[in-house]
mmCIF file of C-alpha atoms in Angstrom:
data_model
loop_
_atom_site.group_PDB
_atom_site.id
_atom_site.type_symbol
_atom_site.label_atom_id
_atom_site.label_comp_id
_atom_site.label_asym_id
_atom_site.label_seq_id
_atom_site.Cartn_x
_atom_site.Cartn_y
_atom_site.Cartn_z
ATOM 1 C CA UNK Z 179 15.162 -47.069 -59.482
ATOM 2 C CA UNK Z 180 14.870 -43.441 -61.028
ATOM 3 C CA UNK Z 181 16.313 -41.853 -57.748
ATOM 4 C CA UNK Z 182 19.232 -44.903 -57.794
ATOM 5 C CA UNK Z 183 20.370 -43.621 -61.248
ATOM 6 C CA UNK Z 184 19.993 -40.096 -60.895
ATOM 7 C CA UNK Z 185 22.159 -40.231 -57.514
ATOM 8 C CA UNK Z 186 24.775 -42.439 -59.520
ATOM 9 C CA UNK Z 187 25.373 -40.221 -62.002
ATOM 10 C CA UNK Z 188 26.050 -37.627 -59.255
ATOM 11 C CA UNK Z 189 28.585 -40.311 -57.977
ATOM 12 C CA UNK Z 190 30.671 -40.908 -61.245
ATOM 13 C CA UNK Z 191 30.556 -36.902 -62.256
ATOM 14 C CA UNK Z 192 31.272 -36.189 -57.857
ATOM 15 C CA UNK Z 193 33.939 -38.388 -58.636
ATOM 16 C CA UNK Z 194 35.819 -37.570 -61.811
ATOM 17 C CA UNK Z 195 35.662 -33.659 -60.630
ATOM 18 C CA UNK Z 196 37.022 -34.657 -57.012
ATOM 19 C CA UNK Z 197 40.068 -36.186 -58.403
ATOM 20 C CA UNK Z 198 41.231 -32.818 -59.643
ATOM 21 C CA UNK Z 199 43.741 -31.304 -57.930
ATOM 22 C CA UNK Z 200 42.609 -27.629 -59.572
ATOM 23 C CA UNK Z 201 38.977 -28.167 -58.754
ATOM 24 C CA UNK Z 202 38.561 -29.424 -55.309
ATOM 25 C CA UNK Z 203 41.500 -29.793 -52.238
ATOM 26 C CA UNK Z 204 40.937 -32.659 -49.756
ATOM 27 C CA UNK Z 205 37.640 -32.787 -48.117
ATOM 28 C CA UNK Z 206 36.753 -29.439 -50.026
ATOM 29 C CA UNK Z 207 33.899 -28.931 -52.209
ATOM 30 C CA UNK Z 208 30.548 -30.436 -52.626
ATOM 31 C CA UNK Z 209 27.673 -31.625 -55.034
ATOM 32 C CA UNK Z 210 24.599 -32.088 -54.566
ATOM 33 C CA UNK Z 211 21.520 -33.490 -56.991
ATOM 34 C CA UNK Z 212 17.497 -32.569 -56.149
ATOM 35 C CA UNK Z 213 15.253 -35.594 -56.644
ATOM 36 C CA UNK Z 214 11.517 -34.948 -55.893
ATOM 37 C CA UNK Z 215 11.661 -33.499 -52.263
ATOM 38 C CA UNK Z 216 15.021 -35.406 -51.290
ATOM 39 C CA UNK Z 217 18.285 -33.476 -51.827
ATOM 40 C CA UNK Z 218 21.242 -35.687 -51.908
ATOM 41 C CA UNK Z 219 23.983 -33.734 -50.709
ATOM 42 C CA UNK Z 220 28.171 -34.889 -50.129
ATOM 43 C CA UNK Z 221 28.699 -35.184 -46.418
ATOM 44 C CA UNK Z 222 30.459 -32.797 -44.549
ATOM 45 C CA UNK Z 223 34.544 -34.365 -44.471
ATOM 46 C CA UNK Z 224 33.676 -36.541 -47.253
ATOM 47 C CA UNK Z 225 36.151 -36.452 -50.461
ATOM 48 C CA UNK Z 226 34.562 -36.073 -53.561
ATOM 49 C CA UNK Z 227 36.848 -37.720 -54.924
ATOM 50 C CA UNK Z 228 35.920 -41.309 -52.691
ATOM 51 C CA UNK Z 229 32.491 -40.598 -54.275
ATOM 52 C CA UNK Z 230 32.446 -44.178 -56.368
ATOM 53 C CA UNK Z 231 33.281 -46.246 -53.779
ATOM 54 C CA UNK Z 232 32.186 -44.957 -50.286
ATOM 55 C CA UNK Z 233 28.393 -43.675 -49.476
ATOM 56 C CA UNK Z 234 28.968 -39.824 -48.878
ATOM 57 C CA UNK Z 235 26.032 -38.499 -49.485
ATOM 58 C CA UNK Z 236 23.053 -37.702 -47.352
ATOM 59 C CA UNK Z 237 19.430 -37.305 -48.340
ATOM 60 C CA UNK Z 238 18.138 -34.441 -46.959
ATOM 61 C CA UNK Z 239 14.356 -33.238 -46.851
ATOM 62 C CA UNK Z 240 14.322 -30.401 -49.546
ATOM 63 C CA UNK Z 241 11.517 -28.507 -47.945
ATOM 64 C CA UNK Z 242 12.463 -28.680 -44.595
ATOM 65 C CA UNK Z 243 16.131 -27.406 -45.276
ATOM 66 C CA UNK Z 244 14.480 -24.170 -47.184
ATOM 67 C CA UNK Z 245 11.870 -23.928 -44.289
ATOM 68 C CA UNK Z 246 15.072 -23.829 -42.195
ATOM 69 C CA UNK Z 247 16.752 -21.763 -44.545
ATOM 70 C CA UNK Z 248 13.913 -19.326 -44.167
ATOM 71 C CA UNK Z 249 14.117 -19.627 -40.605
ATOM 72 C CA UNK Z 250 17.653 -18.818 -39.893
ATOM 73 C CA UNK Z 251 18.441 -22.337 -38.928
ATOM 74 C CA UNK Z 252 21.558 -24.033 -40.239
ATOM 75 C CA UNK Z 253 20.181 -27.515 -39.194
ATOM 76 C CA UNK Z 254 19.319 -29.801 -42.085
ATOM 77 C CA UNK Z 255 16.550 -32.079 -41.814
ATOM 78 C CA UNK Z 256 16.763 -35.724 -43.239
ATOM 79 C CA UNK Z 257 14.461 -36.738 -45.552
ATOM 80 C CA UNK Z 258 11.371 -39.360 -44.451
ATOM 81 C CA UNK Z 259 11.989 -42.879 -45.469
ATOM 82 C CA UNK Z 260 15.662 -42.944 -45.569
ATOM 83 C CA UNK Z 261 17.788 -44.542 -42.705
ATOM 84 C CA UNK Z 262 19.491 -42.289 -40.334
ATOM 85 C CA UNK Z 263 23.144 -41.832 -41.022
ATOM 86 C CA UNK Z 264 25.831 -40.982 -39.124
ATOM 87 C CA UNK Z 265 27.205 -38.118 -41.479
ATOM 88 C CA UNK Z 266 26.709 -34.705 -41.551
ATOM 89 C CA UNK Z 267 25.493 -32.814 -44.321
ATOM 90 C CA UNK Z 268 27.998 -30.420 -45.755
ATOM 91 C CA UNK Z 269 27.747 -27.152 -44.209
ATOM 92 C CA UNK Z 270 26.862 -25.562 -47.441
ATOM 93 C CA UNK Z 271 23.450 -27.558 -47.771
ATOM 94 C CA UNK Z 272 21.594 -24.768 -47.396
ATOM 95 C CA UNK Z 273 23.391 -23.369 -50.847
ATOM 96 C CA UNK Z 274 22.377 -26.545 -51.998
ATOM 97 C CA UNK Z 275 18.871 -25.975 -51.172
ATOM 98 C CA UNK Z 276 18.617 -22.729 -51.894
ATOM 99 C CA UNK Z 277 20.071 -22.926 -55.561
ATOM 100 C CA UNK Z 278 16.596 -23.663 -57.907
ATOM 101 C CA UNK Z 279 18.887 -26.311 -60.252
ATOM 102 C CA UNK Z 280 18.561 -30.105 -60.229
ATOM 103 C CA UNK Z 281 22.214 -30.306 -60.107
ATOM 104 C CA UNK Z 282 24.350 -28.286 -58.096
ATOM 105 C CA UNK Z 283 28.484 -28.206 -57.902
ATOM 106 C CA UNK Z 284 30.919 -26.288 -55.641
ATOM 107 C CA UNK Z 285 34.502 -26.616 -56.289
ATOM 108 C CA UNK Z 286 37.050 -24.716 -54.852
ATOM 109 C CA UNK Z 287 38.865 -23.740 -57.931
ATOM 110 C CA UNK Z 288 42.414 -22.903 -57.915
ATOM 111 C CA UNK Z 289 41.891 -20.408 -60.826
ATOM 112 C CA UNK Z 290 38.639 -19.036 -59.973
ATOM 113 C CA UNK Z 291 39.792 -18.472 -56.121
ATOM 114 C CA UNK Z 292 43.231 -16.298 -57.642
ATOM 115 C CA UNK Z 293 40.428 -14.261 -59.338
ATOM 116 C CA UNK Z 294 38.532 -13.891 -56.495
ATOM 117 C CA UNK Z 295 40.553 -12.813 -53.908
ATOM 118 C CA UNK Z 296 42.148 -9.961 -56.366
ATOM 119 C CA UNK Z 297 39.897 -6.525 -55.528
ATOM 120 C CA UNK Z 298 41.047 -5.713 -59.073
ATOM 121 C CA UNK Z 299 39.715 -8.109 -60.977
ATOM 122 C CA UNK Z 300 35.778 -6.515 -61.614
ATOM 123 C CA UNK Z 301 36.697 -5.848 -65.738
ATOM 124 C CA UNK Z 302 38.447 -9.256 -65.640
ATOM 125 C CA UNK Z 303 35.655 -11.391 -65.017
ATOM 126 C CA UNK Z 304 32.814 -8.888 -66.711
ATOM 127 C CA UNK Z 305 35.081 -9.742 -70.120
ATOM 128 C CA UNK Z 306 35.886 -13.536 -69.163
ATOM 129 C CA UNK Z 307 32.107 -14.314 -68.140
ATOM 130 C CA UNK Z 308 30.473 -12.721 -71.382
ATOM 131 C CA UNK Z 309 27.247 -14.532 -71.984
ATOM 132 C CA UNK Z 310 27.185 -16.481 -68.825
ATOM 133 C CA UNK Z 311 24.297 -16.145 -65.830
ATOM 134 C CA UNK Z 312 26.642 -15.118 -63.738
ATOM 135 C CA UNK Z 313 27.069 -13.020 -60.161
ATOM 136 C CA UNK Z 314 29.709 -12.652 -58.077
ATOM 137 C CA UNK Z 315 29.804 -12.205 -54.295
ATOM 138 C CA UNK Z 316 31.834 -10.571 -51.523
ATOM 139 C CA UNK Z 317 33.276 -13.449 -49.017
ATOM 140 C CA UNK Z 318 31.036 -14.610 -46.241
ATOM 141 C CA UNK Z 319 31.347 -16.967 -43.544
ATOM 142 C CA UNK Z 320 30.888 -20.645 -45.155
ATOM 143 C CA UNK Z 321 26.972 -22.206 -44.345
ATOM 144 C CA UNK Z 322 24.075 -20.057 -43.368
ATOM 145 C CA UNK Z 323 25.505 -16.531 -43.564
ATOM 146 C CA UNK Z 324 27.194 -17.153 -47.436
ATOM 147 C CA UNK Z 325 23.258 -18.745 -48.542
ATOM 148 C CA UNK Z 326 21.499 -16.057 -46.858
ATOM 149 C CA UNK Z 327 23.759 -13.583 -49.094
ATOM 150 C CA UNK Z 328 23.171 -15.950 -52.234
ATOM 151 C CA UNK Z 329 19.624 -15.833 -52.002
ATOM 152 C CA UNK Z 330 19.821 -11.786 -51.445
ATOM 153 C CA UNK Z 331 21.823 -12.195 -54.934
ATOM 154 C CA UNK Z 332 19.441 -14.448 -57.026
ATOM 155 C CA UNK Z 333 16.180 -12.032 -55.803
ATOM 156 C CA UNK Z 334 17.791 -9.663 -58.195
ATOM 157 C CA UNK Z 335 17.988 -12.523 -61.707
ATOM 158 C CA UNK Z 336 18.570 -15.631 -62.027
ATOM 159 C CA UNK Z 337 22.123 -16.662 -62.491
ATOM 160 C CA UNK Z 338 23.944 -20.372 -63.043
ATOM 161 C CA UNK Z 339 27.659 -19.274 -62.087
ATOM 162 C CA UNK Z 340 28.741 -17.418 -58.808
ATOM 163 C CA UNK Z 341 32.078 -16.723 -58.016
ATOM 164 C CA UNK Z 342 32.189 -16.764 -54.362
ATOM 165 C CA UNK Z 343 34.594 -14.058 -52.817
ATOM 166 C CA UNK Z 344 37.817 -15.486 -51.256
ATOM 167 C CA UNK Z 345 35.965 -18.883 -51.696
ATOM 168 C CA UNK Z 346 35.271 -20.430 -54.574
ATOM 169 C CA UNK Z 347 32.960 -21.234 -57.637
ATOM 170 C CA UNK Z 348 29.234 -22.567 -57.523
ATOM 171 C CA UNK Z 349 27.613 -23.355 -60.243
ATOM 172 C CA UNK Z 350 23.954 -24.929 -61.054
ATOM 173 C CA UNK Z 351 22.660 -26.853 -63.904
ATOM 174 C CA UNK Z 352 20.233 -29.462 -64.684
ATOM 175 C CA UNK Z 353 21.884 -32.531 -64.963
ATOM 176 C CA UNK Z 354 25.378 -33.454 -63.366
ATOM 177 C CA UNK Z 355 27.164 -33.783 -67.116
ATOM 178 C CA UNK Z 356 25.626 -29.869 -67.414
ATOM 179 C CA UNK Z 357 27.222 -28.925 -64.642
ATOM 180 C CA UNK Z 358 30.080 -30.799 -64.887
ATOM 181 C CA UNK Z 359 30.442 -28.803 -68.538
ATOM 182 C CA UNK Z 360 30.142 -25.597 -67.265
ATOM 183 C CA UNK Z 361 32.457 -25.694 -64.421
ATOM 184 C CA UNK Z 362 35.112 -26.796 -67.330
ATOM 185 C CA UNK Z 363 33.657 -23.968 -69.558
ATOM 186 C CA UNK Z 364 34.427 -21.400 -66.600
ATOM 187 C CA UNK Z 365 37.601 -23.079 -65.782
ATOM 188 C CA UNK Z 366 38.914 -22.201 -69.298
ATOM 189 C CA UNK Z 367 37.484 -18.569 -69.631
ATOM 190 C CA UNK Z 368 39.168 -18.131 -65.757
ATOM 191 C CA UNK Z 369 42.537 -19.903 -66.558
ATOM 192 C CA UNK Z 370 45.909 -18.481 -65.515
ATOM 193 C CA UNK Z 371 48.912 -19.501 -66.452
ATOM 194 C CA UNK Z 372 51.190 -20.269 -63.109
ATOM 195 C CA UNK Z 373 54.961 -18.849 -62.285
ATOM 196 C CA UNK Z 374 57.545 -21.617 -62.430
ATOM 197 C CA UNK Z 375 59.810 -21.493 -59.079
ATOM 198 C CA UNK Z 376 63.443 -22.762 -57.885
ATOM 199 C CA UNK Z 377 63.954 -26.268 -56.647
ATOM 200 C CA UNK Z 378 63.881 -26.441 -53.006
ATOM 201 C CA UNK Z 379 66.520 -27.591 -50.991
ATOM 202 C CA UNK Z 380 66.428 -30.639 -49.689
ATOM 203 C CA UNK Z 381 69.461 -31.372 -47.527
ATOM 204 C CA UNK Z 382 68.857 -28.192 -45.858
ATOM 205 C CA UNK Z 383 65.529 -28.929 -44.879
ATOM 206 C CA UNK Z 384 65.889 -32.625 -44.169
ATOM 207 C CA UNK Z 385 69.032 -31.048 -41.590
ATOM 208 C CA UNK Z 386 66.204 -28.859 -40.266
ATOM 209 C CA UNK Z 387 64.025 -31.451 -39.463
ATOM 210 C CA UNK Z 388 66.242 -33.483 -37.788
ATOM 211 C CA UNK Z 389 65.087 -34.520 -34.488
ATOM 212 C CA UNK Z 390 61.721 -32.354 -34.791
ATOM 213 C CA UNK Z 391 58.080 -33.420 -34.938
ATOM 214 C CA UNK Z 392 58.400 -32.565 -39.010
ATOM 215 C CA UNK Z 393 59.038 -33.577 -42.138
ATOM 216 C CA UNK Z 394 58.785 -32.652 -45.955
ATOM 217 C CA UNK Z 395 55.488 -32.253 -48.027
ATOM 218 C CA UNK Z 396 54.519 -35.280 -49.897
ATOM 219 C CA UNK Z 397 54.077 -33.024 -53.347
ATOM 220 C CA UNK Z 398 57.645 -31.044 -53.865
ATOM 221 C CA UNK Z 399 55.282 -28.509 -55.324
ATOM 222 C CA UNK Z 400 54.343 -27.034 -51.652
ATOM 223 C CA UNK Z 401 58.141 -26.276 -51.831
ATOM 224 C CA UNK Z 402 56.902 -23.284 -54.416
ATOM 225 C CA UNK Z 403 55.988 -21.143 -51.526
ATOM 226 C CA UNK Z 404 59.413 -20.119 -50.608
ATOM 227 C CA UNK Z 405 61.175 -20.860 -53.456
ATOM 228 C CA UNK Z 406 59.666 -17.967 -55.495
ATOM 229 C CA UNK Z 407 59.799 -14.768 -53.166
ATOM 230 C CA UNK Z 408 56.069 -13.828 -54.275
ATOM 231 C CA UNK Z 409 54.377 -17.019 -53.782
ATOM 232 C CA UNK Z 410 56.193 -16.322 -50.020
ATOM 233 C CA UNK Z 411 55.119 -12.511 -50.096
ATOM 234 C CA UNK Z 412 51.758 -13.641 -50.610
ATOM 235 C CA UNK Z 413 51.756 -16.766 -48.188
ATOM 236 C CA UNK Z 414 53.007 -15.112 -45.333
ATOM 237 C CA UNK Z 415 50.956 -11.777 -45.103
ATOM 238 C CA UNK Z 416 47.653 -13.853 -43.834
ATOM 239 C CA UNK Z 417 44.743 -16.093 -45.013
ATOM 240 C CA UNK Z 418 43.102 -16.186 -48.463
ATOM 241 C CA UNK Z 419 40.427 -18.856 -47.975
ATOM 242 C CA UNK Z 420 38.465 -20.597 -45.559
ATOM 243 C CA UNK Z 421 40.042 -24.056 -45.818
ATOM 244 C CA UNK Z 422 43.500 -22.722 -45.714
ATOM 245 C CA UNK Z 423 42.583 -21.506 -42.465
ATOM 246 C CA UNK Z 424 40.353 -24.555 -41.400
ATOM 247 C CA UNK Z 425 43.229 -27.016 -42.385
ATOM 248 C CA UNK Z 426 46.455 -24.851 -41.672
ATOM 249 C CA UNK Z 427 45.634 -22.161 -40.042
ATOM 250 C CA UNK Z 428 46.161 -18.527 -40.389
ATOM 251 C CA UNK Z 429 48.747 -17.342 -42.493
ATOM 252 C CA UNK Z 430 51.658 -19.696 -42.579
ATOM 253 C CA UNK Z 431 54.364 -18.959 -40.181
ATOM 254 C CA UNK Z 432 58.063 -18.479 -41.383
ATOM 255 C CA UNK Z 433 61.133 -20.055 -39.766
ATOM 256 C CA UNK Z 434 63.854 -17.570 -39.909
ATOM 257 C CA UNK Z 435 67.707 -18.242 -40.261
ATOM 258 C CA UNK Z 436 68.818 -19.587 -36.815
ATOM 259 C CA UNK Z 437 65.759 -20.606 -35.298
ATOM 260 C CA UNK Z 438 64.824 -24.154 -34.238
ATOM 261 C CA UNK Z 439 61.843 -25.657 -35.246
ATOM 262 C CA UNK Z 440 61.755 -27.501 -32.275
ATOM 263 C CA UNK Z 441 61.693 -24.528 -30.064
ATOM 264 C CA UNK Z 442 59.385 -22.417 -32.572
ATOM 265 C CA UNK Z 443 56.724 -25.046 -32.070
ATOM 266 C CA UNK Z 444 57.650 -25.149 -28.012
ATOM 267 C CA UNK Z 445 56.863 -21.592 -28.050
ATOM 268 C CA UNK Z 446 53.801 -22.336 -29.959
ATOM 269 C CA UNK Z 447 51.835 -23.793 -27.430
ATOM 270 C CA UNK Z 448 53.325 -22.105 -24.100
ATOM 271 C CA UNK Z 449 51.458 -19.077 -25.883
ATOM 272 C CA UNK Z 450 48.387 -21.151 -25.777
ATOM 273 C CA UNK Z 451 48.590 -22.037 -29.625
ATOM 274 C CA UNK Z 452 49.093 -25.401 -31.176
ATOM 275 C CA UNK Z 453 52.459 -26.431 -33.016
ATOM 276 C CA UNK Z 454 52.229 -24.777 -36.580
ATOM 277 C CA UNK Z 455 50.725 -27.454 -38.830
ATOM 278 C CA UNK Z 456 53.337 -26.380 -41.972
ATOM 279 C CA UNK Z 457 56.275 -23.801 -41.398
ATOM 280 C CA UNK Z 458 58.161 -22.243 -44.470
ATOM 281 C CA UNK Z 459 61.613 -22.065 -44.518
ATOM 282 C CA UNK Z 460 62.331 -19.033 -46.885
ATOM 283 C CA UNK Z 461 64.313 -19.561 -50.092
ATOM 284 C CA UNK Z 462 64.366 -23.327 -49.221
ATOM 285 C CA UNK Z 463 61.199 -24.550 -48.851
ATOM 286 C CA UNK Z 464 57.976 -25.971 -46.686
ATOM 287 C CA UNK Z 465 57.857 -28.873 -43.832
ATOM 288 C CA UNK Z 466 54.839 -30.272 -42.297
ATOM 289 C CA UNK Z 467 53.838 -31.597 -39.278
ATOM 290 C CA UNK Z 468 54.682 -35.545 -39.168
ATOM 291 C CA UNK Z 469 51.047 -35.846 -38.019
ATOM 292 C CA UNK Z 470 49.476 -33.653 -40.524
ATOM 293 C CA UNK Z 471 46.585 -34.966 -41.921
ATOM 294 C CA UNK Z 472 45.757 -35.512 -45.995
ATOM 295 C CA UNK Z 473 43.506 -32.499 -45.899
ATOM 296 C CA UNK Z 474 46.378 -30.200 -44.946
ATOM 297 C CA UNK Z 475 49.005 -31.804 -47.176
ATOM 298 C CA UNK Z 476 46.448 -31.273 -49.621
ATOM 299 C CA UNK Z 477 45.923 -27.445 -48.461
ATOM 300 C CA UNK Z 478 49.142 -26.312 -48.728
ATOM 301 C CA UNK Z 479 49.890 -27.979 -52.425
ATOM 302 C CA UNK Z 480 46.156 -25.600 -53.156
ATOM 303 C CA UNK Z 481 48.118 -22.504 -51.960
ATOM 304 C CA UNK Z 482 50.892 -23.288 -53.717
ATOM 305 C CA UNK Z 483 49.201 -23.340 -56.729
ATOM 306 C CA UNK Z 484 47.166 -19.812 -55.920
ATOM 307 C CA UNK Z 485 49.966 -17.851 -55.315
ATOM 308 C CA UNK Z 486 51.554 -18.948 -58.203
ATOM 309 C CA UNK Z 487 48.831 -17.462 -60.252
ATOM 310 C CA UNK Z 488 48.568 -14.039 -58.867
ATOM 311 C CA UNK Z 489 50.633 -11.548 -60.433
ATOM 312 C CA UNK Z 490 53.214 -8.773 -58.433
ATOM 313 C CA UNK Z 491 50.970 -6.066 -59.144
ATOM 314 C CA UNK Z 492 47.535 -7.896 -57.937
ATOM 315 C CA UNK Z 493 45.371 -6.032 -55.645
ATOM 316 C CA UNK Z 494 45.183 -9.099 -52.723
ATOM 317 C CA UNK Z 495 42.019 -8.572 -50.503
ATOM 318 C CA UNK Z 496 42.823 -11.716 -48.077
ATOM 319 C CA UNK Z 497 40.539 -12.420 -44.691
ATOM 320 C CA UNK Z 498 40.316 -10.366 -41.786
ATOM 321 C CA UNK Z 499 41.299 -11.777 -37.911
ATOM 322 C CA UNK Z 500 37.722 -11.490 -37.645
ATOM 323 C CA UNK Z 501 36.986 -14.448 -40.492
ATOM 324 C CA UNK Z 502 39.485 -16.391 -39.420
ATOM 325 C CA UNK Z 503 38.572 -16.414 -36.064
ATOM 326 C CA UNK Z 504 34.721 -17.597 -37.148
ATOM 327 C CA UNK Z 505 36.016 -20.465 -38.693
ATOM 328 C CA UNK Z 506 38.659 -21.471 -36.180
ATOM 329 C CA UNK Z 507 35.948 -21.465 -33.373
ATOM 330 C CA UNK Z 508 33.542 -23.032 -35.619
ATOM 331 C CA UNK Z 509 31.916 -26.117 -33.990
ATOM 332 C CA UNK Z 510 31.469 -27.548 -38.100
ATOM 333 C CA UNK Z 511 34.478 -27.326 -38.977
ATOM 334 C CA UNK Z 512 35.846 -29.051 -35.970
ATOM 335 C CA UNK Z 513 33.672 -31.797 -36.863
ATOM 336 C CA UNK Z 514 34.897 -31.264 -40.868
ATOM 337 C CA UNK Z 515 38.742 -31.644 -39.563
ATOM 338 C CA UNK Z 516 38.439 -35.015 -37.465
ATOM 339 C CA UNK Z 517 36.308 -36.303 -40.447
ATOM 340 C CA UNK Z 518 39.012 -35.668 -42.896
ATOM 341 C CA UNK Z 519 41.675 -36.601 -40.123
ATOM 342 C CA UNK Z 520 40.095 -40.230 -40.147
ATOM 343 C CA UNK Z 521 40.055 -41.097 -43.545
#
């Protein structure tokens, strides 16, 4: 009954912080909550935000995923006595694992991810953070690599906050309302306030679509990539996170004046590529693949709300061909897309 309440309360707090748009992005994000040896952990595609009324979480033996932590092994073992699912742990288990907390939460903050991606930003957080455990970390590749270089981190202090470089925030307390709290109390200390942008143009991009496999973004506030020239500076000159590049791919491409989107996505794949997921149109807005998936729409409303909150004079450190590549040919995230794809 103990472990029934404890993984609850991980359900309704899972929940509540999933349903915010600011915190966590689709399938993004993850929480998990140590009981005895069993770590319950959100499955890998799962939406936090689905956490009240579907089972997404997977109980995974605590001591076997730090024995394969230790081991340089990324596969999670389930705990004994639990029935075998058919879900995936969330590639950042081992985090989960690793972290000494009860509770554990990774969001992938709007605010906290315009901090982190900023190579300027060192004094920023050193006066925002004041009195916190905190540590913050260069980006590394999602899963095993970004635990081994959190463990590297915590051998040098103990720390409850870590702002995860191009990424996102983790932070570890010991119960789920703790954690829930401080997440909110680095939210506010992190907060920027965003740019306001032109409306797009509808006609114009409903004329554009005409006939193509496309359409227009559910959320008008996508449009905000092209209808303020930074947000499109920023947008178009490559990738800033992982999921972005999971969910939309690298960089977003443009559609210049004359071009048909028709043909631009032809030319897509005769290169060997597939049809651009989202393609802005500049001063006029976004459109999105017809058969875009939740996640993305959900990706490119996040990016919108990034760029929006990086200045003109921000130092942008954004992720090399070499990242993106990782997680484009990354047999997890594969699995992470059709999960999210299905729901």
């Amino acid at each position: 009954m103990q472990e029934l309440a404890v993984l609850n309360e991980l359900r309704r707090m899972s929940a509540r912080v999933g349903r915010n748009i600011l915190l966590v992005q689709g399938a993004g994000g993850n929480s998990s909550v140590k009981h005895g040896d069993v770590l319950w952990v959100k499955a890998s595609g799962t939406w936090l935000a689905d956490a009240e009324d579907k089972d997404i979480f997977v109980p995974v033996s605590l001591s076997g995923a730090r024995a394969a932590l230790a081991n340089g092994d990324e596969r999670m073992p389930l705990a004994p006595g639990h029935a075998e699912s058919s879900l995936r742990a969330s590639i950042e288990t081992s985090l989960h694992a690793l972290m000494p907390h009860p509770v554990v939460l990774h969001v992938h903050s709007v605010n906290t991810i315009a901090w982190s991606v900023r190579s300027d930003a060192g004094d920023e957080f050193a006066a925002r953070l004041r009195g916190l455990a905190w540590r913050r970390l260069e980006y590394h590749h999602p899963g095993l690599p970004l635990a081994q270089a959190v463990r590297q981190s915590l051998a040098q202090g103990p720390a409850d906050v870590l702002i995860l470089g191009n990424h996102g925030l983790v932070v570890g307390a010991a119960t789920c309302e703790a954690a829930e709290e401080l997440v909110a109390d680095v939210e506010h200390r992190l907060a920027l306030e965003p740019r306001g942008a032109a409306r797009a143009d509808d006609r114009s991009l409903h004329r554009i679509c005409a006939g193509a496999e496309y359409r227009l973004p559910q959320d008008p506030l996508s449009h905000t990539l092209t209808t303020d020239h930074h947000n499109f500076a920023i947008a178009t000159k490559g990738s800033l996170y992982p999921d972005h590049v999971v969910f939309l791919g690298p960089a977003l491409p443009v559609l210049l004046e004359g071009e048909d989107l028709t043909a631009k996505a032809a030319l897509a794949e005769a290169r060997g590529f597939p049809p651009p997921v989202a393609v802005l149109v500049p001063g006029k807005g976004a459109v999105i693949r017809n058969d875009a998936s939740a996640g993305a729409e959900a990706m490119l409303i996040c990016l919108a709300l990034v760029t929006s909150r990086l200045p003109s004079n921000a130092a942008i450190r954004y992720l090399s061909p070499q990242n993106e590549q990782a997680l484009l040919n990354w047999d997890a995230e594969h699995y992470r897309r059709q999960m999210t794809t299905s729901r």
